[in-house]
Amino acid sequence: MEPFERYRSIIDDFDVFLAACRRPLGNAVRINTIKASVERTLAALDEEGVGYEQADWNPRVLTLETDSPGSTWTSFHGFTHGQEEVSAVPAVVLDPQPGERVWDSCAAPGGKATQLAALMDDRGTVVANDNNLGRISALRFNAERLGATSLAVTNADARNYSLNRFDFDAFDRTLVDAPCSCEGTIRKNPDALDNWSEGHISSVAGIQKGIIRRAIQATREGGTVVYSTCTFAPEENEAVVQHALETESCRVVDFDLGLEHAPGLTEWDGEPYDDSLEKAARIYPHQNDTGGFFVAKLEVTAE
């Protein structure tokens, strides 16, 4: 937990935060409404004798009273998909509509991409891209298991992603759930900090800046880009969005979130950020008994 000391000044109830980080995480799943309604899924869990608790902010998110959520009847039939509660936030904030063209730029293993398809009633196009060929098979498997027929899979570097393969020239909405230092997954992966270094944060932030810029360029004027990470480091969060504000045509916009959260930072380590970054959300483990996450919503503006 030593690396987290650098965040003591920005996290309220820091010792409560640290204690939460040391507690293991419950087993959360998302109800896949492509295959079954919330009511039908809950009835199936009742019949199987699996206890559950619905998230207050999202009826499609459940915490299951089982150590193996992936071996339930509902999971086998694609009614549920194992997904950490805060991981369900970015797709909800992006709010894709049926019939739209949506890009998930860093999509494997597919939890958020299939969630986007479900939010769109599986109508429209979700382009699920990942640059890691080894993870593409998991992405495809999950898309098939969950019945997401609106989903197309591509294998490319999101930083210089080409739209030439499509018969359209921009997406309506884009999700950048960026590769990151994963500090917020500490409750799920106790070894998340084993290879932690400020050098790693710096190098991954460079990649993130390239991806968010391409996401904005590939999204139509008036369209939406959501940027998210599962880390606390401002260098990978506010600083990346700040870079986008300075280099691309976009603005940070408000969004409603039914989870307790802290606002984004407007300053870190002597570096000022745009005041609009307060509209971003920092979700800490001790606030809602979840993992940690950062989410910012951007609107693409005229050049």
PDB file of C-alpha atoms in Angstrom:
ATOM      1  CA  MET A   1       0.000   0.000   0.000  1.00  0.00           C
ATOM      2  CA  GLU A   2       3.074   2.249   0.192  1.00  0.00           C
ATOM      3  CA  PRO A   3       2.509   3.830  -3.282  1.00  0.00           C
ATOM      4  CA  PHE A   4      -0.920   5.064  -2.147  1.00  0.00           C
ATOM      5  CA  GLU A   5       0.697   7.457   0.349  1.00  0.00           C
ATOM      6  CA  ARG A   6       1.083   9.920  -2.541  1.00  0.00           C
ATOM      7  CA  TYR A   7      -2.729  10.274  -2.562  1.00  0.00           C
ATOM      8  CA  ARG A   8      -3.165  11.077   1.131  1.00  0.00           C
ATOM      9  CA  SER A   9      -3.743  14.785   0.382  1.00  0.00           C
ATOM     10  CA  ILE A  10      -6.494  14.165  -2.197  1.00  0.00           C
ATOM     11  CA  ILE A  11      -8.537  11.383  -0.557  1.00  0.00           C
ATOM     12  CA  ASP A  12     -10.871  12.173   2.334  1.00  0.00           C
ATOM     13  CA  ASP A  13     -10.869   9.549   5.127  1.00  0.00           C
ATOM     14  CA  PHE A  14      -7.549   8.258   3.833  1.00  0.00           C
ATOM     15  CA  ASP A  15      -7.158   5.599   6.532  1.00  0.00           C
ATOM     16  CA  VAL A  16     -10.685   4.312   5.821  1.00  0.00           C
ATOM     17  CA  PHE A  17      -9.703   4.211   2.150  1.00  0.00           C
ATOM     18  CA  LEU A  18      -6.609   2.124   2.947  1.00  0.00           C
ATOM     19  CA  ALA A  19      -8.633  -0.267   5.109  1.00  0.00           C
ATOM     20  CA  ALA A  20     -11.141  -0.726   2.270  1.00  0.00           C
ATOM     21  CA  CYS A  21      -8.308  -1.463  -0.169  1.00  0.00           C
ATOM     22  CA  ARG A  22      -7.202  -4.328   2.073  1.00  0.00           C
ATOM     23  CA  ARG A  23     -10.647  -5.988   2.099  1.00  0.00           C
ATOM     24  CA  PRO A  24     -11.408  -8.513  -0.652  1.00  0.00           C
ATOM     25  CA  LEU A  25     -14.115  -7.621  -3.131  1.00  0.00           C
ATOM     26  CA  GLY A  26     -17.518  -9.306  -3.404  1.00  0.00           C
ATOM     27  CA  ASN A  27     -18.551 -11.188  -6.551  1.00  0.00           C
ATOM     28  CA  ALA A  28     -20.471  -8.867  -8.855  1.00  0.00           C
ATOM     29  CA  VAL A  29     -22.220  -9.713 -12.116  1.00  0.00           C
ATOM     30  CA  ARG A  30     -24.081  -7.737 -14.743  1.00  0.00           C
ATOM     31  CA  ILE A  31     -27.431  -8.938 -16.044  1.00  0.00           C
ATOM     32  CA  ASN A  32     -27.209  -9.352 -19.804  1.00  0.00           C
ATOM     33  CA  THR A  33     -30.527  -8.043 -21.091  1.00  0.00           C
ATOM     34  CA  ILE A  34     -29.781  -9.282 -24.616  1.00  0.00           C
ATOM     35  CA  LYS A  35     -30.512 -12.780 -23.304  1.00  0.00           C
ATOM     36  CA  ALA A  36     -32.931 -12.207 -20.418  1.00  0.00           C
ATOM     37  CA  SER A  37     -34.797  -9.481 -18.557  1.00  0.00           C
ATOM     38  CA  VAL A  38     -33.831  -8.475 -15.030  1.00  0.00           C
ATOM     39  CA  GLU A  39     -36.983 -10.198 -13.713  1.00  0.00           C
ATOM     40  CA  ARG A  40     -36.293 -13.465 -15.527  1.00  0.00           C
ATOM     41  CA  THR A  41     -32.667 -13.492 -14.370  1.00  0.00           C
ATOM     42  CA  LEU A  42     -33.601 -12.880 -10.729  1.00  0.00           C
ATOM     43  CA  ALA A  43     -36.209 -15.659 -10.947  1.00  0.00           C
ATOM     44  CA  ALA A  44     -33.560 -18.038 -12.311  1.00  0.00           C
ATOM     45  CA  LEU A  45     -31.175 -17.168  -9.470  1.00  0.00           C
ATOM     46  CA  ASP A  46     -33.999 -17.681  -6.946  1.00  0.00           C
ATOM     47  CA  GLU A  47     -34.732 -21.074  -8.461  1.00  0.00           C
ATOM     48  CA  GLU A  48     -31.057 -22.033  -8.260  1.00  0.00           C
ATOM     49  CA  GLY A  49     -30.885 -20.879  -4.655  1.00  0.00           C
ATOM     50  CA  VAL A  50     -28.198 -18.257  -5.300  1.00  0.00           C
ATOM     51  CA  GLY A  51     -28.576 -15.196  -3.072  1.00  0.00           C
ATOM     52  CA  TYR A  52     -28.051 -11.753  -4.572  1.00  0.00           C
ATOM     53  CA  GLU A  53     -28.194  -8.047  -3.826  1.00  0.00           C
ATOM     54  CA  GLN A  54     -29.104  -5.488  -6.480  1.00  0.00           C
ATOM     55  CA  ALA A  55     -27.004  -2.337  -6.736  1.00  0.00           C
ATOM     56  CA  ASP A  56     -28.965   0.763  -5.680  1.00  0.00           C
ATOM     57  CA  TRP A  57     -27.741   2.764  -8.678  1.00  0.00           C
ATOM     58  CA  ASN A  58     -28.255   0.087 -11.332  1.00  0.00           C
ATOM     59  CA  PRO A  59     -30.788  -2.783 -11.221  1.00  0.00           C
ATOM     60  CA  ARG A  60     -28.726  -4.699 -13.790  1.00  0.00           C
ATOM     61  CA  VAL A  61     -25.765  -5.030 -11.397  1.00  0.00           C
ATOM     62  CA  LEU A  62     -25.849  -7.733  -8.723  1.00  0.00           C
ATOM     63  CA  THR A  63     -23.564  -8.957  -5.976  1.00  0.00           C
ATOM     64  CA  LEU A  64     -23.948 -12.735  -5.761  1.00  0.00           C
ATOM     65  CA  GLU A  65     -23.639 -14.811  -2.614  1.00  0.00           C
ATOM     66  CA  THR A  66     -21.414 -17.406  -4.251  1.00  0.00           C
ATOM     67  CA  ASP A  67     -17.665 -17.856  -4.638  1.00  0.00           C
ATOM     68  CA  SER A  68     -18.035 -18.982  -8.257  1.00  0.00           C
ATOM     69  CA  PRO A  69     -20.361 -16.584 -10.130  1.00  0.00           C
ATOM     70  CA  GLY A  70     -19.058 -17.999 -13.407  1.00  0.00           C
ATOM     71  CA  SER A  71     -20.450 -21.476 -12.728  1.00  0.00           C
ATOM     72  CA  THR A  72     -24.082 -20.539 -12.057  1.00  0.00           C
ATOM     73  CA  TRP A  73     -26.913 -21.563 -14.363  1.00  0.00           C
ATOM     74  CA  THR A  74     -27.469 -17.903 -15.288  1.00  0.00           C
ATOM     75  CA  SER A  75     -23.815 -17.485 -16.269  1.00  0.00           C
ATOM     76  CA  PHE A  76     -23.768 -20.656 -18.356  1.00  0.00           C
ATOM     77  CA  HIS A  77     -26.781 -19.439 -20.330  1.00  0.00           C
ATOM     78  CA  GLY A  78     -25.434 -15.904 -20.763  1.00  0.00           C
ATOM     79  CA  PHE A  79     -28.010 -14.255 -18.478  1.00  0.00           C
ATOM     80  CA  THR A  80     -25.203 -12.914 -16.269  1.00  0.00           C
ATOM     81  CA  HIS A  81     -21.617 -11.873 -16.876  1.00  0.00           C
ATOM     82  CA  GLY A  82     -18.980 -11.461 -14.184  1.00  0.00           C
ATOM     83  CA  GLN A  83     -18.166  -7.753 -14.043  1.00  0.00           C
ATOM     84  CA  GLU A  84     -16.977  -5.626 -11.144  1.00  0.00           C
ATOM     85  CA  GLU A  85     -19.611  -3.086 -10.065  1.00  0.00           C
ATOM     86  CA  VAL A  86     -17.637   0.056 -10.960  1.00  0.00           C
ATOM     87  CA  SER A  87     -16.692  -1.474 -14.314  1.00  0.00           C
ATOM     88  CA  ALA A  88     -20.356  -1.097 -15.278  1.00  0.00           C
ATOM     89  CA  VAL A  89     -20.169   2.696 -14.821  1.00  0.00           C
ATOM     90  CA  PRO A  90     -18.427   3.894 -18.041  1.00  0.00           C
ATOM     91  CA  ALA A  91     -20.925   2.291 -20.441  1.00  0.00           C
ATOM     92  CA  VAL A  92     -23.844   3.777 -18.491  1.00  0.00           C
ATOM     93  CA  VAL A  93     -22.211   7.220 -18.613  1.00  0.00           C
ATOM     94  CA  LEU A  94     -21.607   6.859 -22.374  1.00  0.00           C
ATOM     95  CA  ASP A  95     -25.368   6.139 -22.709  1.00  0.00           C
ATOM     96  CA  PRO A  96     -25.389   4.662 -26.234  1.00  0.00           C
ATOM     97  CA  GLN A  97     -28.713   4.571 -28.088  1.00  0.00           C
ATOM     98  CA  PRO A  98     -30.124   1.831 -30.355  1.00  0.00           C
ATOM     99  CA  GLY A  99     -28.971   2.243 -33.957  1.00  0.00           C
ATOM    100  CA  GLU A 100     -25.859   4.283 -33.166  1.00  0.00           C
ATOM    101  CA  ARG A 101     -22.267   3.600 -34.156  1.00  0.00           C
ATOM    102  CA  VAL A 102     -20.159   3.098 -31.046  1.00  0.00           C
ATOM    103  CA  TRP A 103     -16.438   2.411 -30.690  1.00  0.00           C
ATOM    104  CA  ASP A 104     -14.960   0.617 -27.687  1.00  0.00           C
ATOM    105  CA  SER A 105     -11.308   1.384 -28.347  1.00  0.00           C
ATOM    106  CA  CYS A 106      -9.745  -0.943 -25.736  1.00  0.00           C
ATOM    107  CA  ALA A 107     -12.403  -3.618 -25.500  1.00  0.00           C
ATOM    108  CA  ALA A 108     -10.956  -6.987 -24.459  1.00  0.00           C
ATOM    109  CA  PRO A 109     -12.099  -9.129 -22.719  1.00  0.00           C
ATOM    110  CA  GLY A 110     -15.458  -7.610 -23.678  1.00  0.00           C
ATOM    111  CA  GLY A 111     -17.403  -6.845 -20.494  1.00  0.00           C
ATOM    112  CA  LYS A 112     -18.019  -3.209 -21.411  1.00  0.00           C
ATOM    113  CA  ALA A 113     -18.440  -3.808 -25.163  1.00  0.00           C
ATOM    114  CA  THR A 114     -21.196  -6.367 -24.575  1.00  0.00           C
ATOM    115  CA  GLN A 115     -22.754  -4.022 -22.009  1.00  0.00           C
ATOM    116  CA  LEU A 116     -22.837  -1.290 -24.670  1.00  0.00           C
ATOM    117  CA  ALA A 117     -24.559  -3.706 -27.066  1.00  0.00           C
ATOM    118  CA  ALA A 118     -27.136  -4.553 -24.371  1.00  0.00           C
ATOM    119  CA  LEU A 119     -27.814  -0.864 -23.641  1.00  0.00           C
ATOM    120  CA  MET A 120     -28.472  -0.448 -27.381  1.00  0.00           C
ATOM    121  CA  ASP A 121     -30.894  -3.423 -27.407  1.00  0.00           C
ATOM    122  CA  ASP A 122     -28.313  -5.089 -29.691  1.00  0.00           C
ATOM    123  CA  ARG A 123     -29.276  -2.667 -32.494  1.00  0.00           C
ATOM    124  CA  GLY A 124     -26.683  -0.545 -34.260  1.00  0.00           C
ATOM    125  CA  THR A 125     -22.950  -1.218 -34.366  1.00  0.00           C
ATOM    126  CA  VAL A 126     -20.473  -1.675 -31.543  1.00  0.00           C
ATOM    127  CA  VAL A 127     -16.918  -1.881 -32.860  1.00  0.00           C
ATOM    128  CA  ALA A 128     -14.944  -3.675 -30.157  1.00  0.00           C
ATOM    129  CA  ASN A 129     -11.238  -3.095 -30.749  1.00  0.00           C
ATOM    130  CA  ASP A 130      -8.174  -4.302 -28.896  1.00  0.00           C
ATOM    131  CA  ASN A 131      -4.515  -4.169 -29.856  1.00  0.00           C
ATOM    132  CA  ASN A 132      -3.680  -7.375 -27.940  1.00  0.00           C
ATOM    133  CA  LEU A 133      -4.273 -10.335 -30.237  1.00  0.00           C
ATOM    134  CA  GLY A 134      -4.034 -12.753 -27.315  1.00  0.00           C
ATOM    135  CA  ARG A 135      -7.094 -11.148 -25.707  1.00  0.00           C
ATOM    136  CA  ILE A 136      -9.211 -11.035 -28.863  1.00  0.00           C
ATOM    137  CA  SER A 137     -10.312 -14.662 -28.398  1.00  0.00           C
ATOM    138  CA  ALA A 138     -11.780 -13.828 -24.968  1.00  0.00           C
ATOM    139  CA  LEU A 139     -13.558 -10.832 -26.498  1.00  0.00           C
ATOM    140  CA  ARG A 140     -15.080 -12.961 -29.245  1.00  0.00           C
ATOM    141  CA  PHE A 141     -16.018 -15.731 -26.818  1.00  0.00           C
ATOM    142  CA  ASN A 142     -17.857 -13.316 -24.540  1.00  0.00           C
ATOM    143  CA  ALA A 143     -19.646 -11.654 -27.454  1.00  0.00           C
ATOM    144  CA  GLU A 144     -20.907 -15.053 -28.635  1.00  0.00           C
ATOM    145  CA  ARG A 145     -21.801 -16.304 -25.148  1.00  0.00           C
ATOM    146  CA  LEU A 146     -23.782 -13.148 -24.422  1.00  0.00           C
ATOM    147  CA  GLY A 147     -25.484 -13.044 -27.846  1.00  0.00           C
ATOM    148  CA  ALA A 148     -24.177  -9.622 -28.883  1.00  0.00           C
ATOM    149  CA  THR A 149     -24.825  -9.759 -32.636  1.00  0.00           C
ATOM    150  CA  SER A 150     -24.310  -6.007 -33.159  1.00  0.00           C
ATOM    151  CA  LEU A 151     -20.658  -6.340 -32.196  1.00  0.00           C
ATOM    152  CA  ALA A 152     -17.760  -6.294 -34.668  1.00  0.00           C
ATOM    153  CA  VAL A 153     -14.243  -7.133 -33.480  1.00  0.00           C
ATOM    154  CA  THR A 154     -11.080  -5.437 -34.730  1.00  0.00           C
ATOM    155  CA  ASN A 155      -7.425  -5.899 -33.740  1.00  0.00           C
ATOM    156  CA  ALA A 156      -5.506  -2.617 -34.073  1.00  0.00           C
ATOM    157  CA  ASP A 157      -3.621   0.047 -32.137  1.00  0.00           C
ATOM    158  CA  ALA A 158      -6.274   2.563 -31.062  1.00  0.00           C
ATOM    159  CA  ARG A 159      -3.757   5.427 -31.268  1.00  0.00           C
ATOM    160  CA  ASN A 160      -3.729   5.374 -35.081  1.00  0.00           C
ATOM    161  CA  TYR A 161      -7.006   3.554 -35.694  1.00  0.00           C
ATOM    162  CA  SER A 162      -8.189   3.717 -39.297  1.00  0.00           C
ATOM    163  CA  LEU A 163     -11.842   4.182 -40.230  1.00  0.00           C
ATOM    164  CA  ASN A 164     -11.123   3.156 -43.839  1.00  0.00           C
ATOM    165  CA  ARG A 165     -12.472  -0.326 -43.087  1.00  0.00           C
ATOM    166  CA  PHE A 166     -15.970   1.143 -42.537  1.00  0.00           C
ATOM    167  CA  ASP A 167     -18.495   2.848 -44.810  1.00  0.00           C
ATOM    168  CA  PHE A 168     -18.850   5.756 -42.385  1.00  0.00           C
ATOM    169  CA  ASP A 169     -16.389   8.429 -41.317  1.00  0.00           C
ATOM    170  CA  ALA A 170     -17.144   8.941 -37.604  1.00  0.00           C
ATOM    171  CA  PHE A 171     -18.618   7.238 -34.563  1.00  0.00           C
ATOM    172  CA  ASP A 172     -21.517   8.662 -32.546  1.00  0.00           C
ATOM    173  CA  ARG A 173     -19.934   7.667 -29.243  1.00  0.00           C
ATOM    174  CA  THR A 174     -16.595   6.268 -28.130  1.00  0.00           C
ATOM    175  CA  LEU A 175     -15.475   4.566 -24.946  1.00  0.00           C
ATOM    176  CA  VAL A 176     -11.823   4.766 -23.939  1.00  0.00           C
ATOM    177  CA  ASP A 177     -11.437   2.394 -21.010  1.00  0.00           C
ATOM    178  CA  ALA A 178      -7.718   2.858 -21.140  1.00  0.00           C
ATOM    179  CA  PRO A 179      -4.947   0.431 -20.222  1.00  0.00           C
ATOM    180  CA  CYS A 180      -3.600   1.750 -16.918  1.00  0.00           C
ATOM    181  CA  SER A 181      -1.571   0.985 -13.794  1.00  0.00           C
ATOM    182  CA  CYS A 182      -4.659  -0.736 -12.293  1.00  0.00           C
ATOM    183  CA  GLU A 183      -4.239   0.643  -8.761  1.00  0.00           C
ATOM    184  CA  GLY A 184      -8.019   0.536  -8.265  1.00  0.00           C
ATOM    185  CA  THR A 185      -8.111  -3.254  -8.729  1.00  0.00           C
ATOM    186  CA  ILE A 186      -6.120  -3.853  -5.528  1.00  0.00           C
ATOM    187  CA  ARG A 187      -9.087  -5.558  -3.806  1.00  0.00           C
ATOM    188  CA  LYS A 188      -9.461  -8.030  -6.673  1.00  0.00           C
ATOM    189  CA  ASN A 189      -5.743  -8.359  -7.462  1.00  0.00           C
ATOM    190  CA  PRO A 190      -3.735  -8.009  -4.238  1.00  0.00           C
ATOM    191  CA  ASP A 191      -0.527  -8.040  -6.300  1.00  0.00           C
ATOM    192  CA  ALA A 192      -1.630  -5.010  -8.367  1.00  0.00           C
ATOM    193  CA  LEU A 193       1.098  -2.841  -6.839  1.00  0.00           C
ATOM    194  CA  ASP A 194       3.940  -5.366  -7.136  1.00  0.00           C
ATOM    195  CA  ASN A 195       5.456  -3.722 -10.214  1.00  0.00           C
ATOM    196  CA  TRP A 196       4.268  -0.208  -9.416  1.00  0.00           C
ATOM    197  CA  SER A 197       6.562   2.692 -10.308  1.00  0.00           C
ATOM    198  CA  GLU A 198       6.177   6.329 -11.267  1.00  0.00           C
ATOM    199  CA  GLY A 199       8.059   5.448 -14.444  1.00  0.00           C
ATOM    200  CA  HIS A 200       5.356   2.947 -15.407  1.00  0.00           C
ATOM    201  CA  ILE A 201       2.648   5.536 -14.717  1.00  0.00           C
ATOM    202  CA  SER A 202       4.474   8.005 -16.949  1.00  0.00           C
ATOM    203  CA  SER A 203       4.873   5.546 -19.838  1.00  0.00           C
ATOM    204  CA  VAL A 204       1.259   4.332 -19.731  1.00  0.00           C
ATOM    205  CA  ALA A 205       0.023   7.946 -19.579  1.00  0.00           C
ATOM    206  CA  GLY A 206       1.740   8.562 -22.904  1.00  0.00           C
ATOM    207  CA  ILE A 207      -0.241   5.704 -24.466  1.00  0.00           C
ATOM    208  CA  GLN A 208      -3.487   6.958 -22.890  1.00  0.00           C
ATOM    209  CA  LYS A 209      -2.982  10.429 -24.374  1.00  0.00           C
ATOM    210  CA  GLY A 210      -2.597   8.935 -27.842  1.00  0.00           C
ATOM    211  CA  ILE A 211      -5.765   6.855 -27.488  1.00  0.00           C
ATOM    212  CA  ILE A 212      -7.999   9.662 -26.157  1.00  0.00           C
ATOM    213  CA  ARG A 213      -6.873  11.994 -28.963  1.00  0.00           C
ATOM    214  CA  ARG A 214      -7.705   9.410 -31.642  1.00  0.00           C
ATOM    215  CA  ALA A 215     -11.057   8.709 -29.939  1.00  0.00           C
ATOM    216  CA  ILE A 216     -12.038  12.390 -30.179  1.00  0.00           C
ATOM    217  CA  GLN A 217     -10.879  12.608 -33.805  1.00  0.00           C
ATOM    218  CA  ALA A 218     -12.916   9.494 -34.711  1.00  0.00           C
ATOM    219  CA  THR A 219     -16.134  10.759 -33.064  1.00  0.00           C
ATOM    220  CA  ARG A 220     -18.549  13.138 -34.798  1.00  0.00           C
ATOM    221  CA  GLU A 221     -19.104  16.733 -33.703  1.00  0.00           C
ATOM    222  CA  GLY A 222     -21.687  16.698 -30.888  1.00  0.00           C
ATOM    223  CA  GLY A 223     -20.777  13.082 -30.142  1.00  0.00           C
ATOM    224  CA  THR A 224     -19.627  11.718 -26.797  1.00  0.00           C
ATOM    225  CA  VAL A 225     -16.321  10.280 -25.605  1.00  0.00           C
ATOM    226  CA  VAL A 226     -16.065   8.681 -22.165  1.00  0.00           C
ATOM    227  CA  TYR A 227     -12.570   8.250 -20.720  1.00  0.00           C
ATOM    228  CA  SER A 228     -12.131   5.844 -17.808  1.00  0.00           C
ATOM    229  CA  THR A 229      -9.427   3.997 -15.888  1.00  0.00           C
ATOM    230  CA  CYS A 230      -9.270   1.715 -12.874  1.00  0.00           C
ATOM    231  CA  THR A 231      -6.504   3.728 -11.266  1.00  0.00           C
ATOM    232  CA  PHE A 232      -6.068   6.684  -8.890  1.00  0.00           C
ATOM    233  CA  ALA A 233      -3.004   8.356 -10.447  1.00  0.00           C
ATOM    234  CA  PRO A 234      -3.863  11.899 -11.639  1.00  0.00           C
ATOM    235  CA  GLU A 235      -1.158  11.539 -14.303  1.00  0.00           C
ATOM    236  CA  GLU A 236      -3.337   8.846 -15.922  1.00  0.00           C
ATOM    237  CA  ASN A 237      -6.667  10.559 -15.283  1.00  0.00           C
ATOM    238  CA  GLU A 238      -7.072  14.340 -15.116  1.00  0.00           C
ATOM    239  CA  ALA A 239      -3.739  14.971 -16.847  1.00  0.00           C
ATOM    240  CA  VAL A 240      -4.781  12.816 -19.811  1.00  0.00           C
ATOM    241  CA  VAL A 241      -8.126  14.624 -20.165  1.00  0.00           C
ATOM    242  CA  GLN A 242      -6.287  17.958 -19.799  1.00  0.00           C
ATOM    243  CA  HIS A 243      -4.037  16.904 -22.701  1.00  0.00           C
ATOM    244  CA  ALA A 244      -7.153  16.170 -24.787  1.00  0.00           C
ATOM    245  CA  LEU A 245      -8.623  19.587 -23.956  1.00  0.00           C
ATOM    246  CA  GLU A 246      -5.403  21.283 -25.070  1.00  0.00           C
ATOM    247  CA  THR A 247      -4.926  19.332 -28.305  1.00  0.00           C
ATOM    248  CA  GLU A 248      -8.407  18.396 -29.595  1.00  0.00           C
ATOM    249  CA  SER A 249     -11.847  20.033 -29.987  1.00  0.00           C
ATOM    250  CA  CYS A 250     -13.803  18.902 -26.951  1.00  0.00           C
ATOM    251  CA  ARG A 251     -15.155  19.931 -23.563  1.00  0.00           C
ATOM    252  CA  VAL A 252     -15.805  18.113 -20.274  1.00  0.00           C
ATOM    253  CA  VAL A 253     -19.522  17.751 -19.503  1.00  0.00           C
ATOM    254  CA  ASP A 254     -21.599  16.842 -16.452  1.00  0.00           C
ATOM    255  CA  PHE A 255     -23.205  13.458 -15.887  1.00  0.00           C
ATOM    256  CA  ASP A 256     -25.380  11.910 -13.209  1.00  0.00           C
ATOM    257  CA  LEU A 257     -23.942   9.017 -11.249  1.00  0.00           C
ATOM    258  CA  GLY A 258     -25.888   7.189  -8.575  1.00  0.00           C
ATOM    259  CA  LEU A 259     -22.714   6.187  -6.754  1.00  0.00           C
ATOM    260  CA  GLU A 260     -20.913   8.200  -4.105  1.00  0.00           C
ATOM    261  CA  HIS A 261     -17.805   9.764  -5.630  1.00  0.00           C
ATOM    262  CA  ALA A 262     -15.335  12.613  -5.345  1.00  0.00           C
ATOM    263  CA  PRO A 263     -14.974  15.301  -8.037  1.00  0.00           C
ATOM    264  CA  GLY A 264     -12.047  15.302 -10.429  1.00  0.00           C
ATOM    265  CA  LEU A 265      -8.949  17.270  -9.423  1.00  0.00           C
ATOM    266  CA  THR A 266      -8.111  20.744 -10.702  1.00  0.00           C
ATOM    267  CA  GLU A 267      -4.516  20.557  -9.477  1.00  0.00           C
ATOM    268  CA  TRP A 268      -1.915  17.900  -8.718  1.00  0.00           C
ATOM    269  CA  ASP A 269       1.727  18.187  -7.759  1.00  0.00           C
ATOM    270  CA  GLY A 270       1.841  21.860  -8.730  1.00  0.00           C
ATOM    271  CA  GLU A 271       0.212  21.178 -12.112  1.00  0.00           C
ATOM    272  CA  PRO A 272      -3.096  23.050 -12.652  1.00  0.00           C
ATOM    273  CA  TYR A 273      -5.923  21.473 -14.655  1.00  0.00           C
ATOM    274  CA  ASP A 274      -8.970  23.059 -16.263  1.00  0.00           C
ATOM    275  CA  ASP A 275     -11.768  23.829 -13.770  1.00  0.00           C
ATOM    276  CA  SER A 276     -14.151  21.687 -15.840  1.00  0.00           C
ATOM    277  CA  LEU A 277     -12.302  18.576 -14.651  1.00  0.00           C
ATOM    278  CA  GLU A 278     -14.295  18.864 -11.431  1.00  0.00           C
ATOM    279  CA  LYS A 279     -17.116  17.345 -13.507  1.00  0.00           C
ATOM    280  CA  ALA A 280     -15.181  14.065 -13.695  1.00  0.00           C
ATOM    281  CA  ALA A 281     -15.758  11.386 -11.054  1.00  0.00           C
ATOM    282  CA  ARG A 282     -13.241   9.646  -8.808  1.00  0.00           C
ATOM    283  CA  ILE A 283     -14.769   6.550  -7.243  1.00  0.00           C
ATOM    284  CA  TYR A 284     -12.851   5.256  -4.224  1.00  0.00           C
ATOM    285  CA  PRO A 285     -13.225   1.761  -2.684  1.00  0.00           C
ATOM    286  CA  HIS A 286     -14.440   2.996   0.711  1.00  0.00           C
ATOM    287  CA  GLN A 287     -17.304   5.052  -0.730  1.00  0.00           C
ATOM    288  CA  ASN A 288     -19.490   2.264  -2.162  1.00  0.00           C
ATOM    289  CA  ASP A 289     -17.558  -0.895  -1.176  1.00  0.00           C
ATOM    290  CA  THR A 290     -16.299  -1.323  -4.773  1.00  0.00           C
ATOM    291  CA  GLY A 291     -13.042  -1.135  -6.681  1.00  0.00           C
ATOM    292  CA  GLY A 292     -11.531   2.229  -7.628  1.00  0.00           C
ATOM    293  CA  PHE A 293     -12.337   4.068 -10.852  1.00  0.00           C
ATOM    294  CA  PHE A 294     -12.054   7.364 -12.722  1.00  0.00           C
ATOM    295  CA  VAL A 295     -14.624   8.514 -15.316  1.00  0.00           C
ATOM    296  CA  ALA A 296     -14.797  11.679 -17.421  1.00  0.00           C
ATOM    297  CA  LYS A 297     -17.397  12.506 -20.082  1.00  0.00           C
ATOM    298  CA  LEU A 298     -16.423  14.650 -23.067  1.00  0.00           C
ATOM    299  CA  GLU A 299     -18.450  16.245 -25.843  1.00  0.00           C
ATOM    300  CA  VAL A 300     -16.771  16.647 -29.200  1.00  0.00           C
ATOM    301  CA  THR A 301     -17.042  20.295 -30.357  1.00  0.00           C
ATOM    302  CA  ALA A 302     -16.565  22.156 -33.635  1.00  0.00           C
ATOM    303  CA  GLU A 303     -12.949  22.799 -34.589  1.00  0.00           C
TER     304      GLU A 303
END
